[in-house]
Amino acid sequence: MEETKLSKLIKGIAWFYVSIHFHINLGPWDILPDWGGYGYILLALPFLAKEASSARQLRLLTIVLTVWSGLCWIFARRIDGFPGMLGPFGPITESIITVITLYFHYQLLTDLAQIADNYQCSSGAWIRHLRTVRVLIGTMLALPISWESNGVTRSSFALLTVIQLGAALSVCRALFVLRKEHRLQR
Amino acid sequence: MGNIWVFLLQTLSVSLVAAVILLIKRLFEDTLSPRWQYGIWGLLALRTLLPVSMQRSIVFPLPLWIESLKTWGESGLNSAYTQAYEGLSIGHVIPWISRWPVSVTDGLFAVYAMGVGITLAWYGVGYLRLRLLLRKGKSVDEALAARIRKVAEAYDLSACPAIMVHGLSSAFVCGVLHPVMAVPSEGELDDKVILHELLHLRYRDGLQSIGWCLLRALHWCNPFLQLVCYRIHCDMESLCDQRVLERLEGEDRRQYGTILLNMANETYASMPGTTSISNGGKNISRRIAAIVRFKKYPKGMALVSVCILIVLAGPLLWGSNYAYGVELYEPGPRWRLEQSMAMTRLNRCTTMAGALDTYAKGLILENGIYMASASSLSRQKELAAQMEKASREEGWAVYHLEAGEEFDHLDREGGYSIWNLEKEVDESYSALLAFPIKYFPGTESETEYWELQKQSRTPLNVTLVVPVTVRFEDAWVVEESGERICTNQYYHICEDGELYPDGGGSPIPFLWTLQGEGKTGSVQMQQRVGYRVQNTTYLSDFGVSTEGFDVSPKVDAEFDEIYMWSLLEYVHDTEKEPQGPSNSFHCYLQYPEAEGDQWNTEMSMYNYNLHNNPWEGTLVTTDRTRIEPEKPQSDESGYYELPLQAKFALEWDGQLVDEILMEVEKDGRD
């Protein structure tokens, strides 16, 4: 694989993390839709798999996430969104999507950390650390807790969300550092 | 589990969970290891042992469907195990026959229960026969025994006694407490097969197979769950293969696959407490596929595997938070009445506050479905018949239940209030439900009412008081216990025909009176207690937020606020203490603390400057004390045990002159 392609890929994944955590809306439409990010990852998986072979196994899950986020984006104007359209299937489908999302990011970051190790870049350990934080916070946020029930739960939710956003920004930074290290090596 | 309907609900719920698990496993087939693929079945095991929830379902509203089906199926049967209008309930998942069956549905349940017993007996007899067969086997020769020990030592595993049995196609381990490895008397036994069986022993897979056989027995008549059990067994073997492969290297791994391939034509019969490397030809192909994926599973996925199980545990074990059947509380076609009534039997009131709230809202909206939710199950048939009659003869939507002519002029936005909740000797509670009415006694029509209101220049909040009894049966239920009173005590018509508020009055009677005599005079205090459930809702219309009353029933509501209202009268006895206050008069109330001998000082209830208003020797004042529902006085039902004593403290000209202890009158409350 050409190193320039790998650099571009890492940059693209860093921007993917920006796009799935920050949204700019024009009316009801999000101009940084998640499906765009997942679609990009789907296209990038074959290149990524040349560096970390296990990335190939993410294909099915990435397709599911791309389709799901695409449908959510299309039906964003509905009050209850796309999950609401699914009626009684909505909550369990959302739970399945949550676990797919947890796994997807965990493995993607694991693969990126492995690529960093392969090129003797220092950011591999930092990416693994962020991956762990992300999955733990994501799990806690997905627990069936009524976050609005009292002050303690509301504060906990706010704190977890801030940590989640902080971790996302740190992932972006770590990926840009990885790209820089890789280019310097080159 | 006491009737066929709860078994049907339980087995369908477990099947749904199994179907969802199979779907999730399919999604993660290539990514998560056999450890996770087998581990996720643990959620199914827990789901099998837990009684299904009546309020939540994983996908479909199964409890509602089964309850409706039961009402239809049990009509006219007079079964011994359940009745048409009896709510579904599952205490445990073991079938239990309490009486001789008398109906078709009773008979079906008896057949199911016998089936469970027969399946368990069949497993038990099969296991005993196997143990007897193993007793007839010969001990393995010293060379083979040494090989088994060597394999165990090489992989840090415990060995077990081995028996050589004629006619066996492959080795297996039998038993949990005293396990024995049975090996075929013909052919060469490979070390990898020994390793496989010793790993079964190491991870107590025999014990787990007993658990899965119990699941099969409990759901013996559900073919889908029988297939799922085959799949679980296959996953258990795949996990054991994974453990073997993790311990082997290079050519040994390939040879292990060849051993499995050679077993593709073998038949297999599963027995509880046994594990075997061969589990049938069909399953071997799946295990070979798992072995092919062995190297591909991403490493370091343990944390996310556990996190996925944690996230899935909530919806798979307790159901999703989808509020099914909400529409059944609203007006609907007549054919939906039975479904709506089924919903009320499932959605019972779990708290006393919830029952009072639901019943009051039923009266406000004349909604029989709400009222049925908060009524005894014995009234279900009668309420359904009343609603059906009103629908058929008067053309009402099917939920309509006439609440009485007093409710014709109800101020629906005014909501309701709960008063004077009191514990009775039979462990039930009495209370008063109060509703504001846009009606004034003596007026003939609403026009006349509005005319009177115009004259009065104040709202005419006449109150309808409904005495009720609340008690716990299968859930909290409400029953009207006395004559409804439409009272106009809050307002009165003056002689000139004008209407004025009757200051300090209320249509709600006082609960009791406290009295006391001090050195300066006597004091009497009447008290009533108000309980409030938070029902304020904010509606936003064109950017303007307006306050409204939330009419949706809250079957699990708690009392959000409790208020104690007091009307106090102090009379200064000039014979006892001729010197009254000259500059200022100040008084306050004290109540005993829940624990200890301390008195809790409430805020000043009266502060009077005598410069412009000379002291006349009598004080009449009111006090409202807010009580925290969480205080220890509240019992589990939310009932507040009021203090039977209070102290009235009196200060004249800044000096404390009297502290009068008041106690409840003997005829007021014991």
mmCIF file of N, CA and C in Angstrom, chain A residues 17 101-113 123-141 160 163-164 166-168 170-171 174, chain B residues 299-308 310-311:
data_model
loop_
_atom_site.group_PDB
_atom_site.id
_atom_site.type_symbol
_atom_site.label_atom_id
_atom_site.label_comp_id
_atom_site.label_asym_id
_atom_site.label_seq_id
_atom_site.Cartn_x
_atom_site.Cartn_y
_atom_site.Cartn_z
ATOM 1 N N TYR A 17 -14.612 10.815 12.524
ATOM 2 C CA TYR A 17 -14.960 10.948 13.945
ATOM 3 C C TYR A 17 -15.513 12.330 14.260
ATOM 4 N N THR A 101 -22.603 -0.505 16.937
ATOM 5 C CA THR A 101 -21.790 0.717 16.984
ATOM 6 C C THR A 101 -20.631 0.559 17.969
ATOM 7 N N LEU A 102 -20.946 -0.004 19.140
ATOM 8 C CA LEU A 102 -19.891 -0.215 20.150
ATOM 9 C C LEU A 102 -18.769 -1.062 19.552
ATOM 10 N N TYR A 103 -19.178 -2.170 18.922
ATOM 11 C CA TYR A 103 -18.175 -3.087 18.376
ATOM 12 C C TYR A 103 -17.402 -2.438 17.235
ATOM 13 N N PHE A 104 -18.138 -1.773 16.340
ATOM 14 C CA PHE A 104 -17.525 -1.174 15.154
ATOM 15 C C PHE A 104 -16.368 -0.239 15.547
ATOM 16 N N HIS A 105 -16.663 0.686 16.457
ATOM 17 C CA HIS A 105 -15.631 1.670 16.830
ATOM 18 C C HIS A 105 -14.483 1.005 17.587
ATOM 19 N N TYR A 106 -14.847 0.016 18.417
ATOM 20 C CA TYR A 106 -13.810 -0.665 19.192
ATOM 21 C C TYR A 106 -12.824 -1.351 18.248
ATOM 22 N N GLN A 107 -13.373 -2.049 17.252
ATOM 23 C CA GLN A 107 -12.456 -2.776 16.363
ATOM 24 C C GLN A 107 -11.723 -1.827 15.417
ATOM 25 N N LEU A 108 -12.416 -0.802 14.933
ATOM 26 C CA LEU A 108 -11.770 0.157 14.031
ATOM 27 C C LEU A 108 -10.567 0.809 14.719
ATOM 28 N N LEU A 109 -10.781 1.217 15.973
ATOM 29 C CA LEU A 109 -9.678 1.863 16.701
ATOM 30 C C LEU A 109 -8.579 0.852 17.030
ATOM 31 N N THR A 110 -8.989 -0.401 17.295
ATOM 32 C CA THR A 110 -7.982 -1.447 17.534
ATOM 33 C C THR A 110 -7.112 -1.625 16.282
ATOM 34 N N ASP A 111 -7.762 -1.658 15.110
ATOM 35 C CA ASP A 111 -7.025 -1.822 13.852
ATOM 36 C C ASP A 111 -6.096 -0.632 13.598
ATOM 37 N N LEU A 112 -6.588 0.568 13.910
ATOM 38 C CA LEU A 112 -5.749 1.765 13.712
ATOM 39 C C LEU A 112 -4.550 1.737 14.660
ATOM 40 N N ALA A 113 -4.799 1.262 15.886
ATOM 41 C CA ALA A 113 -3.694 1.152 16.855
ATOM 42 C C ALA A 113 -2.668 0.131 16.360
ATOM 43 N N SER A 123 1.557 6.682 18.774
ATOM 44 C CA SER A 123 0.149 6.954 19.118
ATOM 45 C C SER A 123 -0.695 5.687 19.294
ATOM 46 N N GLY A 124 -0.127 4.499 19.025
ATOM 47 C CA GLY A 124 -0.892 3.257 19.135
ATOM 48 C C GLY A 124 -1.474 3.049 20.526
ATOM 49 N N ALA A 125 -0.664 3.222 21.556
ATOM 50 C CA ALA A 125 -1.125 3.000 22.931
ATOM 51 C C ALA A 125 -2.222 4.002 23.300
ATOM 52 N N TRP A 126 -2.033 5.245 22.848
ATOM 53 C CA TRP A 126 -3.005 6.307 23.144
ATOM 54 C C TRP A 126 -4.357 5.992 22.477
ATOM 55 N N ILE A 127 -4.321 5.491 21.259
ATOM 56 C CA ILE A 127 -5.562 5.134 20.555
ATOM 57 C C ILE A 127 -6.255 3.978 21.284
ATOM 58 N N ARG A 128 -5.492 2.999 21.747
ATOM 59 C CA ARG A 128 -6.090 1.865 22.480
ATOM 60 C C ARG A 128 -6.752 2.349 23.778
ATOM 61 N N HIS A 129 -6.091 3.283 24.428
ATOM 62 C CA HIS A 129 -6.629 3.841 25.673
ATOM 63 C C HIS A 129 -7.965 4.550 25.397
ATOM 64 N N LEU A 130 -7.994 5.358 24.341
ATOM 65 C CA LEU A 130 -9.220 6.084 23.989
ATOM 66 C C LEU A 130 -10.333 5.117 23.581
ATOM 67 N N ARG A 131 -9.957 4.062 22.893
ATOM 68 C CA ARG A 131 -10.909 3.035 22.487
ATOM 69 C C ARG A 131 -11.601 2.436 23.718
ATOM 70 N N THR A 132 -10.815 2.154 24.749
ATOM 71 C CA THR A 132 -11.369 1.582 25.982
ATOM 72 C C THR A 132 -12.313 2.567 26.658
ATOM 73 N N VAL A 133 -11.878 3.840 26.730
ATOM 74 C CA VAL A 133 -12.731 4.863 27.349
ATOM 75 C C VAL A 133 -14.047 4.962 26.581
ATOM 76 N N ARG A 134 -13.948 5.018 25.268
ATOM 77 C CA ARG A 134 -15.144 5.150 24.419
ATOM 78 C C ARG A 134 -16.127 4.007 24.660
ATOM 79 N N VAL A 135 -15.640 2.798 24.685
ATOM 80 C CA VAL A 135 -16.559 1.654 24.809
ATOM 81 C C VAL A 135 -17.197 1.609 26.200
ATOM 82 N N LEU A 136 -16.417 2.004 27.221
ATOM 83 C CA LEU A 136 -16.985 2.007 28.578
ATOM 84 C C LEU A 136 -18.059 3.075 28.721
ATOM 85 N N ILE A 137 -17.766 4.270 28.211
ATOM 86 C CA ILE A 137 -18.750 5.366 28.303
ATOM 87 C C ILE A 137 -19.978 5.022 27.458
ATOM 88 N N GLY A 138 -19.730 4.482 26.252
ATOM 89 C CA GLY A 138 -20.842 4.098 25.368
ATOM 90 C C GLY A 138 -21.746 3.066 26.028
ATOM 91 N N THR A 139 -21.140 2.115 26.749
ATOM 92 C CA THR A 139 -21.921 1.077 27.445
ATOM 93 C C THR A 139 -22.754 1.698 28.559
ATOM 94 N N MET A 140 -22.125 2.592 29.319
ATOM 95 C CA MET A 140 -22.866 3.214 30.427
ATOM 96 C C MET A 140 -24.036 4.036 29.899
ATOM 97 N N LEU A 141 -23.813 4.755 28.806
ATOM 98 C CA LEU A 141 -24.886 5.580 28.243
ATOM 99 C C LEU A 141 -26.016 4.725 27.660
ATOM 100 N N LEU A 160 -20.968 12.125 31.475
ATOM 101 C CA LEU A 160 -20.607 11.044 30.540
ATOM 102 C C LEU A 160 -20.580 11.564 29.101
ATOM 103 N N ILE A 163 -17.444 13.547 28.592
ATOM 104 C CA ILE A 163 -16.278 12.645 28.463
ATOM 105 C C ILE A 163 -16.285 11.994 27.078
ATOM 106 N N GLN A 164 -17.481 11.596 26.621
ATOM 107 C CA GLN A 164 -17.612 10.961 25.313
ATOM 108 C C GLN A 164 -17.137 11.906 24.201
ATOM 109 N N GLY A 166 -15.158 14.479 24.636
ATOM 110 C CA GLY A 166 -13.720 14.672 24.841
ATOM 111 C C GLY A 166 -12.919 13.539 24.234
ATOM 112 N N ALA A 167 -13.429 12.301 24.440
ATOM 113 C CA ALA A 167 -12.744 11.128 23.882
ATOM 114 C C ALA A 167 -12.764 11.172 22.359
ATOM 115 N N ALA A 168 -13.889 11.633 21.789
ATOM 116 C CA ALA A 168 -13.987 11.713 20.319
ATOM 117 C C ALA A 168 -12.973 12.714 19.765
ATOM 118 N N SER A 170 -10.250 13.617 21.246
ATOM 119 C CA SER A 170 -8.915 13.044 21.467
ATOM 120 C C SER A 170 -8.582 12.016 20.398
ATOM 121 N N VAL A 171 -9.597 11.242 19.967
ATOM 122 C CA VAL A 171 -9.378 10.263 18.902
ATOM 123 C C VAL A 171 -8.939 10.992 17.632
ATOM 124 N N ALA A 174 -5.430 12.107 18.112
ATOM 125 C CA ALA A 174 -4.509 10.968 18.057
ATOM 126 C C ALA A 174 -4.307 10.506 16.613
ATOM 127 N N LYS B 299 -8.198 -9.955 17.628
ATOM 128 C CA LYS B 299 -7.691 -10.167 18.993
ATOM 129 C C LYS B 299 -8.076 -8.976 19.882
ATOM 130 N N GLY B 300 -8.042 -9.221 21.167
ATOM 131 C CA GLY B 300 -8.257 -8.140 22.134
ATOM 132 C C GLY B 300 -9.670 -7.614 22.162
ATOM 133 N N MET B 301 -10.655 -8.487 21.902
ATOM 134 C CA MET B 301 -12.044 -8.043 21.849
ATOM 135 C C MET B 301 -12.817 -8.408 23.127
ATOM 136 N N ALA B 302 -12.113 -8.831 24.171
ATOM 137 C CA ALA B 302 -12.802 -9.317 25.380
ATOM 138 C C ALA B 302 -13.672 -8.221 25.999
ATOM 139 N N LEU B 303 -13.100 -7.006 26.101
ATOM 140 C CA LEU B 303 -13.844 -5.929 26.768
ATOM 141 C C LEU B 303 -15.137 -5.606 26.028
ATOM 142 N N VAL B 304 -15.046 -5.434 24.716
ATOM 143 C CA VAL B 304 -16.247 -5.063 23.958
ATOM 144 C C VAL B 304 -17.242 -6.228 23.938
ATOM 145 N N SER B 305 -16.756 -7.464 23.998
ATOM 146 C CA SER B 305 -17.666 -8.618 24.039
ATOM 147 C C SER B 305 -18.523 -8.563 25.294
ATOM 148 N N VAL B 306 -17.884 -8.254 26.430
ATOM 149 C CA VAL B 306 -18.620 -8.159 27.693
ATOM 150 C C VAL B 306 -19.582 -6.971 27.645
ATOM 151 N N CYS B 307 -19.110 -5.840 27.092
ATOM 152 C CA CYS B 307 -19.964 -4.643 27.017
ATOM 153 C C CYS B 307 -21.217 -4.916 26.190
ATOM 154 N N ILE B 308 -21.060 -5.661 25.109
ATOM 155 C CA ILE B 308 -22.219 -5.986 24.257
ATOM 156 C C ILE B 308 -23.234 -6.813 25.052
ATOM 157 N N ILE B 310 -23.648 -6.791 28.275
ATOM 158 C CA ILE B 310 -24.261 -5.920 29.297
ATOM 159 C C ILE B 310 -25.374 -5.077 28.661
ATOM 160 N N VAL B 311 -25.091 -4.508 27.487
ATOM 161 C CA VAL B 311 -26.090 -3.648 26.831
ATOM 162 C C VAL B 311 -27.317 -4.475 26.424
#
